[in-house]
JSON list of C-alpha atoms in Angstrom, two decimals:
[
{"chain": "A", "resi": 1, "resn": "UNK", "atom": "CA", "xyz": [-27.16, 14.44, 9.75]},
{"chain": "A", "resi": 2, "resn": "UNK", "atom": "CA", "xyz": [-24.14, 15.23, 8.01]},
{"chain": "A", "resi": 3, "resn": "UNK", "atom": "CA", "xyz": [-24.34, 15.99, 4.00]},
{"chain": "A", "resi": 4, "resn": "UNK", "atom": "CA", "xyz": [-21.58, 15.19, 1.61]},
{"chain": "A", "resi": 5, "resn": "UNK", "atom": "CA", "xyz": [-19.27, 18.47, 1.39]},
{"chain": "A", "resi": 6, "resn": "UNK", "atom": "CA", "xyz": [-16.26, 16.14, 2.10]},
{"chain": "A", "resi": 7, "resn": "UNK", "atom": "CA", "xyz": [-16.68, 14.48, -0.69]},
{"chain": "A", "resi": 8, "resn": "UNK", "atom": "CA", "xyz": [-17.20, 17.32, -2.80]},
{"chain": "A", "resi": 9, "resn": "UNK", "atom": "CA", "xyz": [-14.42, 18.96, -4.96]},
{"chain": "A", "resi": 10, "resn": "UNK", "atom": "CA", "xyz": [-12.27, 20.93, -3.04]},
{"chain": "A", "resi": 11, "resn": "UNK", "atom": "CA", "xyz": [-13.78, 24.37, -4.72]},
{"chain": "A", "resi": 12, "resn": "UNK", "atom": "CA", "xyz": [-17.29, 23.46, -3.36]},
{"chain": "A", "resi": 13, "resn": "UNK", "atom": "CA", "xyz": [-16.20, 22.20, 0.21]},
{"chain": "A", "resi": 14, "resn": "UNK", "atom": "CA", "xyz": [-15.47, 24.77, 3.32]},
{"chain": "A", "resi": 15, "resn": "UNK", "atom": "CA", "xyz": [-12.21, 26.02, 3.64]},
{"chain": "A", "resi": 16, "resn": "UNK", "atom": "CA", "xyz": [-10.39, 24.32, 6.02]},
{"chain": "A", "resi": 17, "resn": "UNK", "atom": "CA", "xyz": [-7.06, 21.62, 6.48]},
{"chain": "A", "resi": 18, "resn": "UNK", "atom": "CA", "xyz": [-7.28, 19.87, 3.21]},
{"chain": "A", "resi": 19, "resn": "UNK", "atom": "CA", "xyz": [-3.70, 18.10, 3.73]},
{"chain": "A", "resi": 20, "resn": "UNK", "atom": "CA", "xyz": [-5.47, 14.51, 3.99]},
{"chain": "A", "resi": 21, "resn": "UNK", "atom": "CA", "xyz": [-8.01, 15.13, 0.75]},
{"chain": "A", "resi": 22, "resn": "UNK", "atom": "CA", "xyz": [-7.62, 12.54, -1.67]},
{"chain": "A", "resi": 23, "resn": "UNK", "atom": "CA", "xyz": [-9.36, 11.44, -4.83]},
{"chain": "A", "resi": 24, "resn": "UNK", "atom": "CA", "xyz": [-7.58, 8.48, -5.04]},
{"chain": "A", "resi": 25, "resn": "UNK", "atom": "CA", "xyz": [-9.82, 5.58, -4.27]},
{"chain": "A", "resi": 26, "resn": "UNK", "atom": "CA", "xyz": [-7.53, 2.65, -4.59]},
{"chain": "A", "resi": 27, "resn": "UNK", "atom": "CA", "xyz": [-7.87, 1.77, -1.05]},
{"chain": "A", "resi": 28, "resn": "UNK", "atom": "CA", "xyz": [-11.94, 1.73, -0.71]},
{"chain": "A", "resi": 29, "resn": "UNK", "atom": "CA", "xyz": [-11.65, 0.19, -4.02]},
{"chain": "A", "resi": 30, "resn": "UNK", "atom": "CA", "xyz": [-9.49, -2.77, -2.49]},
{"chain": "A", "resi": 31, "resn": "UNK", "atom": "CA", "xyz": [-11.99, -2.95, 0.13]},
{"chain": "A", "resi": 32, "resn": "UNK", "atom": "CA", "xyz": [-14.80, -3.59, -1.75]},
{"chain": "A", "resi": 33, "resn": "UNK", "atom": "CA", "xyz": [-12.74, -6.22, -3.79]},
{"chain": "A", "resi": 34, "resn": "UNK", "atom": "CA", "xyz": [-11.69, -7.76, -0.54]},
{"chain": "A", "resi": 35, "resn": "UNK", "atom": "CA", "xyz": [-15.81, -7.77, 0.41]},
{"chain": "A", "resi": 36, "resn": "UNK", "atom": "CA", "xyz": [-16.70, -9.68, -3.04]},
{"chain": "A", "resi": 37, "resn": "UNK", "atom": "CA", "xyz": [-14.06, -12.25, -1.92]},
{"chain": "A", "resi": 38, "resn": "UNK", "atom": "CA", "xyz": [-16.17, -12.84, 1.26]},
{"chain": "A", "resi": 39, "resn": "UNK", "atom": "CA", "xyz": [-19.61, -13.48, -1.14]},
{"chain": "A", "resi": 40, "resn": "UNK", "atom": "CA", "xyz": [-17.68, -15.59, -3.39]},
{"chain": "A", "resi": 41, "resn": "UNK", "atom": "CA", "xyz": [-16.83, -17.33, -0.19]},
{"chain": "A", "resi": 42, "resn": "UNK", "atom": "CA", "xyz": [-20.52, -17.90, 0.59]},
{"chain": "A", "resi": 43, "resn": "UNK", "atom": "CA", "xyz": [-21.33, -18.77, -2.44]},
{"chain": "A", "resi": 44, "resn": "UNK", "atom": "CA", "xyz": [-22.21, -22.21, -3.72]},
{"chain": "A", "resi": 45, "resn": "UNK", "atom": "CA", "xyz": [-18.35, -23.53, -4.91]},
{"chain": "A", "resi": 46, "resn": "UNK", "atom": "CA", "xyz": [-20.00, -24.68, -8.14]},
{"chain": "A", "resi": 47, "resn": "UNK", "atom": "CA", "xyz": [-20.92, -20.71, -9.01]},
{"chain": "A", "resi": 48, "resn": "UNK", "atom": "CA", "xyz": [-18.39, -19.29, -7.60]},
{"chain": "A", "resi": 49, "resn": "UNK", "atom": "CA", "xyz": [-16.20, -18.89, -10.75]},
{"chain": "A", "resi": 50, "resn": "UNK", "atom": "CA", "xyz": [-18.73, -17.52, -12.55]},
{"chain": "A", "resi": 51, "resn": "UNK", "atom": "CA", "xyz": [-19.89, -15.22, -10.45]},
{"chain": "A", "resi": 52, "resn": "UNK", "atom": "CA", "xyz": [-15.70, -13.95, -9.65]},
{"chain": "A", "resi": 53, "resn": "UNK", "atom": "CA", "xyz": [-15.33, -13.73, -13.66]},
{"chain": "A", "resi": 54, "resn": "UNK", "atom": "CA", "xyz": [-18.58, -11.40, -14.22]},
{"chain": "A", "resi": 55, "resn": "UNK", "atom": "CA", "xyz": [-17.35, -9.82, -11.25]},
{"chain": "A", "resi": 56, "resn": "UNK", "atom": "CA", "xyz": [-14.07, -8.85, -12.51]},
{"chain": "A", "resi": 57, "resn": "UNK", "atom": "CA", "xyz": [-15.33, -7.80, -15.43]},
{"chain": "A", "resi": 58, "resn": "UNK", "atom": "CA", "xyz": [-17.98, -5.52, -14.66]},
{"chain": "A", "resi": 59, "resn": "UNK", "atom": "CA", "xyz": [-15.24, -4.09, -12.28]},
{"chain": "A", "resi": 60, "resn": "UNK", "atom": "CA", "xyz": [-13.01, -3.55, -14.91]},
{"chain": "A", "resi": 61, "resn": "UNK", "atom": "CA", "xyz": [-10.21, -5.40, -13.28]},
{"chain": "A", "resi": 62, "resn": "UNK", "atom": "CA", "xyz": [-9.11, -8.30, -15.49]},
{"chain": "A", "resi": 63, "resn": "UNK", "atom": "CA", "xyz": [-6.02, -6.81, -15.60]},
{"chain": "A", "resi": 64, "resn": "UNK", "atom": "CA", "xyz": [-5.45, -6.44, -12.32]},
{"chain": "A", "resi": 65, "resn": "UNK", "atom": "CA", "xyz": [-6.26, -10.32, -12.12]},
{"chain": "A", "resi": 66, "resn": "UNK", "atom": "CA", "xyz": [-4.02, -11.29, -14.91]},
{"chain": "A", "resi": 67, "resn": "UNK", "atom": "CA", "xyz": [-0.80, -11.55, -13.30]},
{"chain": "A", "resi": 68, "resn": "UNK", "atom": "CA", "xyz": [-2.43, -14.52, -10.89]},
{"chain": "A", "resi": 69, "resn": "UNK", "atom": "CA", "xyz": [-2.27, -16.85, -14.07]},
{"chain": "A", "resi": 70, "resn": "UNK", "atom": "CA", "xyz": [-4.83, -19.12, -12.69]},
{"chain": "A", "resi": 71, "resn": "UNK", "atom": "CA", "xyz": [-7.92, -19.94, -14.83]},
{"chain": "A", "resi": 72, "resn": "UNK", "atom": "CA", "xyz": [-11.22, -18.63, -12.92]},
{"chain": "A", "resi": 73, "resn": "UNK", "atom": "CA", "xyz": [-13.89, -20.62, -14.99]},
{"chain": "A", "resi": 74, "resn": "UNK", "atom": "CA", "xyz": [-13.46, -24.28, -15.27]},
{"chain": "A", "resi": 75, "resn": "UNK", "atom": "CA", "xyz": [-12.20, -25.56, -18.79]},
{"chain": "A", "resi": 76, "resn": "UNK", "atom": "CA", "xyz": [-14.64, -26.36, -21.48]},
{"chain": "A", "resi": 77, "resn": "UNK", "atom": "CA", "xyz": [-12.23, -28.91, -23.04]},
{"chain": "A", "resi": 78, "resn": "UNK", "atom": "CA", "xyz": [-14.29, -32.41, -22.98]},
{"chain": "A", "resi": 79, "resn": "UNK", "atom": "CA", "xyz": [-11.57, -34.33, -22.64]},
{"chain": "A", "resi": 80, "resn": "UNK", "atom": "CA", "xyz": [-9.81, -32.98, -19.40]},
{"chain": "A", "resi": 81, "resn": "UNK", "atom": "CA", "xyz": [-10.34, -34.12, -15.57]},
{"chain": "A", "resi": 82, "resn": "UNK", "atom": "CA", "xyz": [-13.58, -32.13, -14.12]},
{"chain": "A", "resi": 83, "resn": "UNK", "atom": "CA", "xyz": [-12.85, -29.96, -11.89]},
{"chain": "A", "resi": 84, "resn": "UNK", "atom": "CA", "xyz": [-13.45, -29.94, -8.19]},
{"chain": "A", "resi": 85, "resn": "UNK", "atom": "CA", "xyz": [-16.01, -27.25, -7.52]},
{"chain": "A", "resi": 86, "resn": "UNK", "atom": "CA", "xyz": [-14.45, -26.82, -3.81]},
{"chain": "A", "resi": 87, "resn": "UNK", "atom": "CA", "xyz": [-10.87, -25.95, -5.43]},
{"chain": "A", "resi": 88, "resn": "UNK", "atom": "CA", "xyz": [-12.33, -23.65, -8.24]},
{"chain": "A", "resi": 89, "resn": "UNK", "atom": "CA", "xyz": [-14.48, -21.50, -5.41]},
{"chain": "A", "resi": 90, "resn": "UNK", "atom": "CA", "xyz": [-11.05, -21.29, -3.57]},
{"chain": "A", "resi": 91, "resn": "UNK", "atom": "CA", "xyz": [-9.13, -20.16, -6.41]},
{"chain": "A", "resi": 92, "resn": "UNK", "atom": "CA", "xyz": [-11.58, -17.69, -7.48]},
{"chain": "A", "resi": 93, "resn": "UNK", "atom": "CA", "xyz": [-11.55, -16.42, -4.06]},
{"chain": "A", "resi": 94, "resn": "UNK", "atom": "CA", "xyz": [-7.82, -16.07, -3.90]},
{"chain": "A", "resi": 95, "resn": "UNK", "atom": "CA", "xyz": [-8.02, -14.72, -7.09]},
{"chain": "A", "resi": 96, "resn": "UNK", "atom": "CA", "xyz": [-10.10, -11.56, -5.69]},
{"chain": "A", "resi": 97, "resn": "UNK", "atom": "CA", "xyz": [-7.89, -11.60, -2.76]},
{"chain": "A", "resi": 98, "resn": "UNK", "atom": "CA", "xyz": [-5.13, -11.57, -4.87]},
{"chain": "A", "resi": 99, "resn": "UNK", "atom": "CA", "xyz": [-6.33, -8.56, -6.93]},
{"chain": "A", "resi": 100, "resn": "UNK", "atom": "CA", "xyz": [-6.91, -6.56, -3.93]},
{"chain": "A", "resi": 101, "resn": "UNK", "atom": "CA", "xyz": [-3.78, -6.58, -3.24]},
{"chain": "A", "resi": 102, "resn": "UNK", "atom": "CA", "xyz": [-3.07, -5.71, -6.41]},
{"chain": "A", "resi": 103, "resn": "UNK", "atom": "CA", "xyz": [-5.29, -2.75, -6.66]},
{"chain": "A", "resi": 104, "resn": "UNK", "atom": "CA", "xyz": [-3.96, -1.15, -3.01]},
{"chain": "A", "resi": 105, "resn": "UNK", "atom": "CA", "xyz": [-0.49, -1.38, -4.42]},
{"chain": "A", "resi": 106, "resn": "UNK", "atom": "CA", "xyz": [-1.08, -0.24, -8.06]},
{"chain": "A", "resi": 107, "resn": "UNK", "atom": "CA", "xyz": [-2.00, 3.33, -9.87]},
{"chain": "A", "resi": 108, "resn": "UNK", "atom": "CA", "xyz": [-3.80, 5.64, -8.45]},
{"chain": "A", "resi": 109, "resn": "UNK", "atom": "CA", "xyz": [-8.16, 5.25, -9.46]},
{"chain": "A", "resi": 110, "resn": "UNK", "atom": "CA", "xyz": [-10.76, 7.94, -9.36]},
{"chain": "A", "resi": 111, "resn": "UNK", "atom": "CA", "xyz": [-14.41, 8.10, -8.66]},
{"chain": "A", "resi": 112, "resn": "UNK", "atom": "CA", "xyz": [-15.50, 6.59, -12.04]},
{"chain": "A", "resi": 113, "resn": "UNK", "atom": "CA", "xyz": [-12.92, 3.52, -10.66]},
{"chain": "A", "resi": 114, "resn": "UNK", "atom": "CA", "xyz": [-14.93, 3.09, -7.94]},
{"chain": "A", "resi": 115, "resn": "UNK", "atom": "CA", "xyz": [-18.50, 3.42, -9.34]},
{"chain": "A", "resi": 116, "resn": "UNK", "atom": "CA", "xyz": [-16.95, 0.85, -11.47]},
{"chain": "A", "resi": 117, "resn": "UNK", "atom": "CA", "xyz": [-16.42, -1.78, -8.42]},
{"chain": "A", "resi": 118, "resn": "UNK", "atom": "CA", "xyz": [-19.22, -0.59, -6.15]},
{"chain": "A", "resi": 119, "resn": "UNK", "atom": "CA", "xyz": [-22.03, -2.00, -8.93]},
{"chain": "A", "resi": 120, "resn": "UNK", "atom": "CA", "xyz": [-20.03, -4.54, -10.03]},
{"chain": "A", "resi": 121, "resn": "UNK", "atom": "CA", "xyz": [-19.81, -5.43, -6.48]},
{"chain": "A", "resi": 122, "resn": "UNK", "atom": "CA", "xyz": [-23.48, -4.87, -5.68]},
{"chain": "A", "resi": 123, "resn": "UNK", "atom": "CA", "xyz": [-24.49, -6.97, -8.61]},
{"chain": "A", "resi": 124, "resn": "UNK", "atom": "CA", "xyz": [-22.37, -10.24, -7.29]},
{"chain": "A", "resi": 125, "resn": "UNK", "atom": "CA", "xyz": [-24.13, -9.87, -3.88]},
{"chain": "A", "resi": 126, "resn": "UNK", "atom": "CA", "xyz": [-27.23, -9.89, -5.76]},
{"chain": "A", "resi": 127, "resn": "UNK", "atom": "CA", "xyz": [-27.19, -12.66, -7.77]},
{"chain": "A", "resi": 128, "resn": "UNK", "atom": "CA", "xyz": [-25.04, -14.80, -4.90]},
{"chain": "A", "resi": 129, "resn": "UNK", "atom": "CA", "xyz": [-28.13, -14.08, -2.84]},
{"chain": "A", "resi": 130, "resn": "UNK", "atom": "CA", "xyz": [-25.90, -12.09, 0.02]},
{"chain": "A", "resi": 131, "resn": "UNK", "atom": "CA", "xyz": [-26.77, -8.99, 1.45]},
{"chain": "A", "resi": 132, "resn": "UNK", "atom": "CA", "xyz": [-24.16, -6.33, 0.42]},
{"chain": "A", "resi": 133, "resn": "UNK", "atom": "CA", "xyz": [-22.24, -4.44, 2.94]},
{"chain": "A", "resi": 134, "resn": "UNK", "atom": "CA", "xyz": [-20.66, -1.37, 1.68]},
{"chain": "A", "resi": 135, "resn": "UNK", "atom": "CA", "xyz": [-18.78, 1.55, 3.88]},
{"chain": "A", "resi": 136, "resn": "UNK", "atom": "CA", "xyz": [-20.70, 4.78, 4.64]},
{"chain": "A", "resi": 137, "resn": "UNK", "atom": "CA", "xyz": [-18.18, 7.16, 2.95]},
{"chain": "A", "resi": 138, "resn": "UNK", "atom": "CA", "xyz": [-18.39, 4.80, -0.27]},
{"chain": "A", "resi": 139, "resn": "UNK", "atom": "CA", "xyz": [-21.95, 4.71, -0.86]},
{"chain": "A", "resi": 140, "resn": "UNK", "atom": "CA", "xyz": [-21.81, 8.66, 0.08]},
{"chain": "A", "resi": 141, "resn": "UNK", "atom": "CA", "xyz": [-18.83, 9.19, -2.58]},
{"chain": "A", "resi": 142, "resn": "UNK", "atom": "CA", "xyz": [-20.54, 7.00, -5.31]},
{"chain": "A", "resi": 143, "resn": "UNK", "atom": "CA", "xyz": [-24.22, 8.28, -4.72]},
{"chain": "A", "resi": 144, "resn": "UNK", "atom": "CA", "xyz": [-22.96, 11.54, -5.07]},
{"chain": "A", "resi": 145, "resn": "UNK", "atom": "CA", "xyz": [-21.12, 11.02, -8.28]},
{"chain": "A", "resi": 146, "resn": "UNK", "atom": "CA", "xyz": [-24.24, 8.72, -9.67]},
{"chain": "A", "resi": 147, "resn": "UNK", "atom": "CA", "xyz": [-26.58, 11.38, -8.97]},
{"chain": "A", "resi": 148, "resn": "UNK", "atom": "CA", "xyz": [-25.09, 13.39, -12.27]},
{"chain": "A", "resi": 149, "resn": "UNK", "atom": "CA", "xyz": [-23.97, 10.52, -14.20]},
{"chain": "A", "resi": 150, "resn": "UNK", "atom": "CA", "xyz": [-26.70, 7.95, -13.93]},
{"chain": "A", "resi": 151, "resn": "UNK", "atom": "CA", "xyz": [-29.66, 7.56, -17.08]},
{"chain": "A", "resi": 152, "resn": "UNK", "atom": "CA", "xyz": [-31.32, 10.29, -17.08]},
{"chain": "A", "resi": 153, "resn": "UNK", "atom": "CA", "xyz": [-34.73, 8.63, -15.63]},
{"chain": "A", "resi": 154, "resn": "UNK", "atom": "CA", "xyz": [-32.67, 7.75, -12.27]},
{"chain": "A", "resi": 155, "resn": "UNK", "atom": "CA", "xyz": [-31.44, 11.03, -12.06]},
{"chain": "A", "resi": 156, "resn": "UNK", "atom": "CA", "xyz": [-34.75, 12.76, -12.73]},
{"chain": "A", "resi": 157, "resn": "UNK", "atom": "CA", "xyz": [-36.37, 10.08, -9.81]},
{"chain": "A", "resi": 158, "resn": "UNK", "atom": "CA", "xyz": [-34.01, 12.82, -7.36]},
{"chain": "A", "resi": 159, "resn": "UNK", "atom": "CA", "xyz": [-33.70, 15.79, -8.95]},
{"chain": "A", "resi": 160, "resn": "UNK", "atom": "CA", "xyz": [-34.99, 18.80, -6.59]},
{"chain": "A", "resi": 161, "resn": "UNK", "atom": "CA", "xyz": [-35.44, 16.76, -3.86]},
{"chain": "A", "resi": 162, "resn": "UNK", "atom": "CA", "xyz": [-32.95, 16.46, -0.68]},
{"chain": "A", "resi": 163, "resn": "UNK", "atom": "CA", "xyz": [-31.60, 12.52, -0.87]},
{"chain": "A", "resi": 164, "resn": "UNK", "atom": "CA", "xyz": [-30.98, 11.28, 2.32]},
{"chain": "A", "resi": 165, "resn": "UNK", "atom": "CA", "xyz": [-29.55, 7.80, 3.77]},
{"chain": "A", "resi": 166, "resn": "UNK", "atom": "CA", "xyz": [-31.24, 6.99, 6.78]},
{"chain": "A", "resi": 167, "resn": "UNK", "atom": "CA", "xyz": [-28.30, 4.60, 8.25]},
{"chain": "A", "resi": 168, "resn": "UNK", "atom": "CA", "xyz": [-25.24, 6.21, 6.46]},
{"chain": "A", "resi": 169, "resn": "UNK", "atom": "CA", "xyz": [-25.45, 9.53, 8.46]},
{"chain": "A", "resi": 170, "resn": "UNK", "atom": "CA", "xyz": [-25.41, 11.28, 5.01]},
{"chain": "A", "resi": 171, "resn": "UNK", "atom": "CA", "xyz": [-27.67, 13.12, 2.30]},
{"chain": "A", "resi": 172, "resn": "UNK", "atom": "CA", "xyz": [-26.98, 15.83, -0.66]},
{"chain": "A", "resi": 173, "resn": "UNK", "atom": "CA", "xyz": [-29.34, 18.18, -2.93]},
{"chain": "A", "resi": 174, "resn": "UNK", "atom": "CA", "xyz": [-32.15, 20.64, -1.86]},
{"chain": "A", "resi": 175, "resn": "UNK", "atom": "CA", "xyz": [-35.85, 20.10, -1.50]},
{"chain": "A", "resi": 176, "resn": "UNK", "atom": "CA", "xyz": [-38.39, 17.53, -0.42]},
{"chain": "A", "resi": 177, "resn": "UNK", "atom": "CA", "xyz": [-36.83, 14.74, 1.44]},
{"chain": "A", "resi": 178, "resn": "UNK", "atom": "CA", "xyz": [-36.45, 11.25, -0.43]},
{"chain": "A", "resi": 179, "resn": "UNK", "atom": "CA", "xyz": [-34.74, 8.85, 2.27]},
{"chain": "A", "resi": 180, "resn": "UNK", "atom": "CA", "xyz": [-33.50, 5.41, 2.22]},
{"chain": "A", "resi": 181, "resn": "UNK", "atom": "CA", "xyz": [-30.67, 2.93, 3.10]},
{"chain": "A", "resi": 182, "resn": "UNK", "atom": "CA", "xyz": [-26.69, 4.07, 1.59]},
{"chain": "A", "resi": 183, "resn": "UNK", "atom": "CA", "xyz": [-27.47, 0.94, -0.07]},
{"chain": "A", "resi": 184, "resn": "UNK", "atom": "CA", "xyz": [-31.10, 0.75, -1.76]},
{"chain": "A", "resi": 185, "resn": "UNK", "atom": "CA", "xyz": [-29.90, 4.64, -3.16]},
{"chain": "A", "resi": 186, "resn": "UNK", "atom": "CA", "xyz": [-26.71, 3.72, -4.60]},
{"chain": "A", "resi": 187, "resn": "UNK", "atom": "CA", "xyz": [-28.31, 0.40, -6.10]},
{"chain": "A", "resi": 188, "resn": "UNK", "atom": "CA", "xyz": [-31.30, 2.66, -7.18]},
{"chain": "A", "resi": 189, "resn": "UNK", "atom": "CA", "xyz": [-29.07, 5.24, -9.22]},
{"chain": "A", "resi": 190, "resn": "UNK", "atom": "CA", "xyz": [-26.16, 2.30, -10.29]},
{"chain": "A", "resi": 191, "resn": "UNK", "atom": "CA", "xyz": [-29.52, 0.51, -11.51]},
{"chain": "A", "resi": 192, "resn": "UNK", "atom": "CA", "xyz": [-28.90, -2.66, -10.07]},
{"chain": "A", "resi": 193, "resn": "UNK", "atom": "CA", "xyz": [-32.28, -2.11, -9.07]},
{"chain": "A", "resi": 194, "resn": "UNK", "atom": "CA", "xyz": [-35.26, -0.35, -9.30]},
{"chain": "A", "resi": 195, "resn": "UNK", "atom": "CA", "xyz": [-36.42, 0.69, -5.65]},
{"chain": "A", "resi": 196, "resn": "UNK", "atom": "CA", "xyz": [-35.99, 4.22, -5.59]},
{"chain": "A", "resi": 197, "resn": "UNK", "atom": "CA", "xyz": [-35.48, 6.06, -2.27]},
{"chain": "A", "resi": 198, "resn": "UNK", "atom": "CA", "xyz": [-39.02, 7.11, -1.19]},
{"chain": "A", "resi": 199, "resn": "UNK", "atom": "CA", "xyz": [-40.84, 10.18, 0.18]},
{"chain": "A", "resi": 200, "resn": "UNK", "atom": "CA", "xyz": [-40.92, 10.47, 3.88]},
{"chain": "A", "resi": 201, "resn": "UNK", "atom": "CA", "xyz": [-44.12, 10.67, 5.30]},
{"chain": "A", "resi": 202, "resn": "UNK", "atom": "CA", "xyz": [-45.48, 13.83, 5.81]},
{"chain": "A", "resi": 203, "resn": "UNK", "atom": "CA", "xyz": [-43.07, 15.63, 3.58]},
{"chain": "A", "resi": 204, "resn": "UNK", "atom": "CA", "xyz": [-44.20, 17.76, 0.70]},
{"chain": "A", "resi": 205, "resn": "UNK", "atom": "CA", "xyz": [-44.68, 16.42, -2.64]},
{"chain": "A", "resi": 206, "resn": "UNK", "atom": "CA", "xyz": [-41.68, 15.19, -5.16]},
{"chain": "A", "resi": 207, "resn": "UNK", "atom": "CA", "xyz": [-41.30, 13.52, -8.11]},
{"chain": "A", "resi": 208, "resn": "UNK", "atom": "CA", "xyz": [-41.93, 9.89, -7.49]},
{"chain": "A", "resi": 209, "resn": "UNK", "atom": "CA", "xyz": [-45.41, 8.10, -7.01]},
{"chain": "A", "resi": 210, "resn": "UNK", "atom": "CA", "xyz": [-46.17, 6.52, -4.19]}
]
């Protein structure tokens, strides 16, 4: 089980070949843009602009989705045509696709940029009802960074204990083991939800109840 020293700063990592270290996240951030797409895509066509707008802007990328210049959320004028819910769930999806693009071609974004998208992304899969699929080295990167800038009551659920995803091949801090899914851990500390990672069994006591 690997930790997370490559996605530590470069002071804290071994010395080695850093010539491909990057903190520029565009691409992973593209990715994950690129994955919302897919759950707008399975989403019911009358939701999905909704669920592409709050998207975007918990993301922080309405910018990034300007340029497009087509309307996400269906007019509220009384008087004009509705809208066909298939052709709004296709442009909102374009729209994301769109922005990817966007993103993977524009300024360079950090780890607070990708935070950013990872909840925003993890809150669209749970309210479109989709299971979230999210690379291991993103949920390392962003689990890592939560786990000194989350609340402090989600950052006191891990302190001095040894945080460990089960299925990501990665884990980070010293002491009794807490273990869980990339997923349930980032979710946990981005608090888009409220299952903590949990004591393994036989391991010595933490700071969570059972």
């Amino acid at each position: 089980m690997s930790d997370l020293g490559r996605f530590l700063p470069l002071s804290n990592r071994p010395r080695g070949d850093e010539s491909a270290v990057s903190t520029d996240r565009r691409e992973q951030i593209a990715d994950i843009v690129t994955a919302a797409a897919h759950v707008i895509g399975q989403s019911d066509p009358a939701h999905a602009p909704t669920l592409a707008v709050a998207f975007l802007a918990t993301a922080g990328l309405q910018k990034d989705a300007a340029p497009s210049g087509a309307p996400l959320a269906p007019t509220t004028d009384p008087a004009a045509p509705a809208a066909d819910p298939a052709v709004l769930a296709a442009v909102a999806e374009g729209t994301l696709a769109t922005v990817a693009e966007s993103v993977r071609a524009g300024r360079r974004r950090g780890a607070r940029h990708l935070v950013r998208a990872t909840r925003a992304y993890l809150v669209l899969a749970r309210d479109a009802d989709v299971a979230p699929q999210l690379d291991p080295a993103v949920t390392g990167a962003v689990a890592l960074t939560a786990s000194a800038t989350a609340p402090f009551a989600r950052r006191a659920a891990i302190a001095g204990h040894t945080v460990q995803a089960v299925d990501h091949g990665w884990q980070f801090g010293r002491g009794p083991l807490l273990t869980g899914t990339g997923v349930q851990i980032v979710s946990f500390l981005l608090g888009v939800t409220d299952e903590p990672p949990r004591r393994s069994a036989g391991a010595a006591p933490g700071t969570l109840e059972q």
